[in-house]
Amino acid sequence: MESCNCPECVSACSTDPGRLLPEDVQKLACLLGIPEEELLKQYLVKILLSPKDTIYGLAPAKRKGKRFIAAPGTVAPDYYTRERGVCIFLDEQGACAIQGAKPFECSAYMGCKNTFLGKPYRKKYVEEFFLLRWRKARSPEIKG
Ligand code: SF4
Ligand code: SF4
């Protein structure tokens, strides 16, 4: 897959951080050297992918100014995905601090070409893609 990772570009990181796939959790916990439950508690939020089936996924927490839109380790409110915010993993130099294990969507979506996995971006397809992957996985362990 053509990967979205030009070091100088953080196009979505200041507005809409990419979502994780289930397998990203272990990779990222490993990179940070912390247990998975700490990763969830300190850096991620649980987001509702399908109200109909109550399927949840995970995304980096995001900030608006100094405050988190939803605190790490919580279930994000319904309006969360519509709010723009800065990714918790964007460092002070304006670079991704977890480049080696960033969430799948951060690599798969190319803002400059408006593609997902190398194909023209289609919202319905992308939403179904994440829904399908999280439906098969166990629900992320965040209480809320
Ligand atoms: S959006 Fe385009 S320029 Fe930016 S990191 Fe992805 S491929 Fe590179
Ligand atoms: S994880 Fe990294 S690449 Fe993805 S939105 Fe956050 S800072 Fe950007």
XYZ file of C-alpha atoms and ligand atoms in Angstrom:
160
model
C 0.000 0.000 0.000
C 1.189 3.490 -0.804
C 1.600 4.989 2.643
C 0.825 8.506 3.803
C 3.891 9.462 5.824
C 5.777 12.423 4.387
C 7.487 13.689 7.547
C 6.826 17.345 6.770
C 3.061 16.888 6.347
C 0.632 16.623 9.248
C -2.447 17.510 7.269
C -5.101 15.797 9.394
C -3.232 15.820 12.699
C -4.464 19.272 13.701
C -8.062 18.690 12.783
C -9.148 15.073 12.650
C -6.699 12.399 13.915
C -6.809 9.007 12.211
C -8.647 6.073 13.763
C -6.987 2.849 14.888
C -7.639 -0.694 13.756
C -7.710 -3.338 16.508
C -4.172 -4.523 15.695
C -2.792 -0.984 16.063
C -3.349 -1.119 19.825
C -0.644 -3.692 20.491
C 1.798 -2.078 18.026
C 1.394 1.307 19.612
C 1.587 0.032 23.191
C 4.813 -1.713 22.210
C 6.295 1.420 20.654
C 5.494 3.458 23.754
C 6.606 0.672 26.093
C 3.392 0.641 28.116
C 0.634 -1.944 28.668
C -2.401 -1.749 26.344
C -4.721 -0.670 29.153
C -2.405 2.264 29.958
C -2.378 3.244 26.290
C -6.159 3.401 26.318
C -6.228 5.300 29.589
C -3.572 7.884 28.724
C -3.934 8.500 25.002
C -7.061 7.110 23.362
C -10.802 7.601 23.349
C -13.505 5.129 22.534
C -15.664 6.284 19.623
C -19.027 4.990 18.513
C -18.756 3.664 14.948
C -22.292 2.362 14.651
C -25.105 3.532 16.924
C -27.329 0.842 15.416
C -25.102 -2.079 16.454
C -23.280 -0.297 19.315
C -19.877 -0.961 17.782
C -16.971 1.045 19.170
C -13.514 1.783 17.832
C -10.553 3.766 19.108
C -8.974 7.059 18.122
C -6.274 9.306 19.561
C -7.628 11.882 22.013
C -7.699 15.388 20.558
C -7.347 18.833 22.073
C -9.038 22.112 21.442
C -6.730 24.731 22.937
C -5.494 23.295 26.229
C -8.524 21.097 26.867
C -9.330 17.654 25.553
C -12.587 17.419 23.635
C -13.019 14.093 25.428
C -10.539 13.035 28.102
C -8.248 10.098 27.271
C -9.637 6.839 28.596
C -13.287 7.821 28.180
C -16.110 7.179 25.769
C -16.330 10.183 23.464
C -19.658 11.968 23.163
C -21.706 11.678 19.969
C -20.556 15.056 18.615
C -16.862 14.077 18.988
C -16.152 13.141 15.364
C -17.590 16.435 14.146
C -15.300 18.516 16.396
C -11.915 19.554 15.042
C -8.983 19.097 17.387
C -5.247 18.486 17.598
C -4.059 14.892 17.972
C -2.513 13.971 21.321
C 0.427 12.446 19.420
C 1.349 15.620 17.557
C 4.515 16.787 19.302
C 5.755 20.318 20.014
C 7.798 20.315 16.820
C 4.622 19.633 14.830
C 5.568 16.036 13.987
C 3.894 12.731 14.737
C 5.466 11.281 17.880
C 4.430 7.725 16.988
C 5.427 7.633 13.334
C 6.485 3.961 13.539
C 3.099 2.795 14.841
C 0.613 5.448 13.915
C -3.059 4.506 13.488
C -4.048 2.752 10.265
C -6.172 5.628 9.020
C -3.203 8.006 9.291
C -1.384 5.913 6.694
C -4.328 4.869 4.560
C -5.912 8.271 4.010
C -3.991 10.733 1.857
C -5.334 14.207 2.304
C -3.320 15.614 -0.595
C -4.902 13.159 -3.047
C -8.157 12.512 -1.189
C -7.624 8.752 -1.385
C -8.016 5.853 1.033
C -5.859 2.795 0.414
C -4.916 4.307 -2.927
C -8.513 4.607 -4.169
C -10.671 7.728 -4.413
C -12.045 8.496 -0.963
C -15.609 7.350 -0.428
C -16.964 8.051 3.038
C -19.433 5.161 3.003
C -16.709 2.657 2.103
C -14.293 3.986 4.737
C -16.919 3.921 7.489
C -17.886 0.370 6.564
C -14.215 -0.647 6.500
C -13.653 0.462 10.109
C -16.981 -0.891 11.243
C -16.256 -4.315 9.793
C -12.811 -4.498 11.379
C -14.026 -3.466 14.829
C -17.120 -5.626 14.615
C -14.866 -8.687 14.363
C -12.662 -7.556 17.254
C -13.431 -7.445 20.914
C -14.827 -4.106 22.016
C -12.111 -1.770 23.352
C -11.845 -1.993 27.118
C -12.776 1.488 28.192
C -15.566 1.894 30.668
C -17.840 4.853 30.229
S -1.303 13.848 2.773
Fe 0.056 13.659 1.018
S 1.748 15.066 1.430
Fe 0.677 14.647 3.356
S 1.755 12.929 4.306
Fe 0.065 12.113 3.105
S 0.989 11.627 1.112
Fe 2.358 13.028 2.157
S -1.256 9.689 15.198
Fe 0.329 10.881 14.254
S -0.171 10.910 12.057
Fe -2.006 10.257 13.160
S -3.179 12.126 13.504
Fe -1.896 11.802 15.321
S -0.034 12.977 14.978
Fe -1.087 12.729 13.008
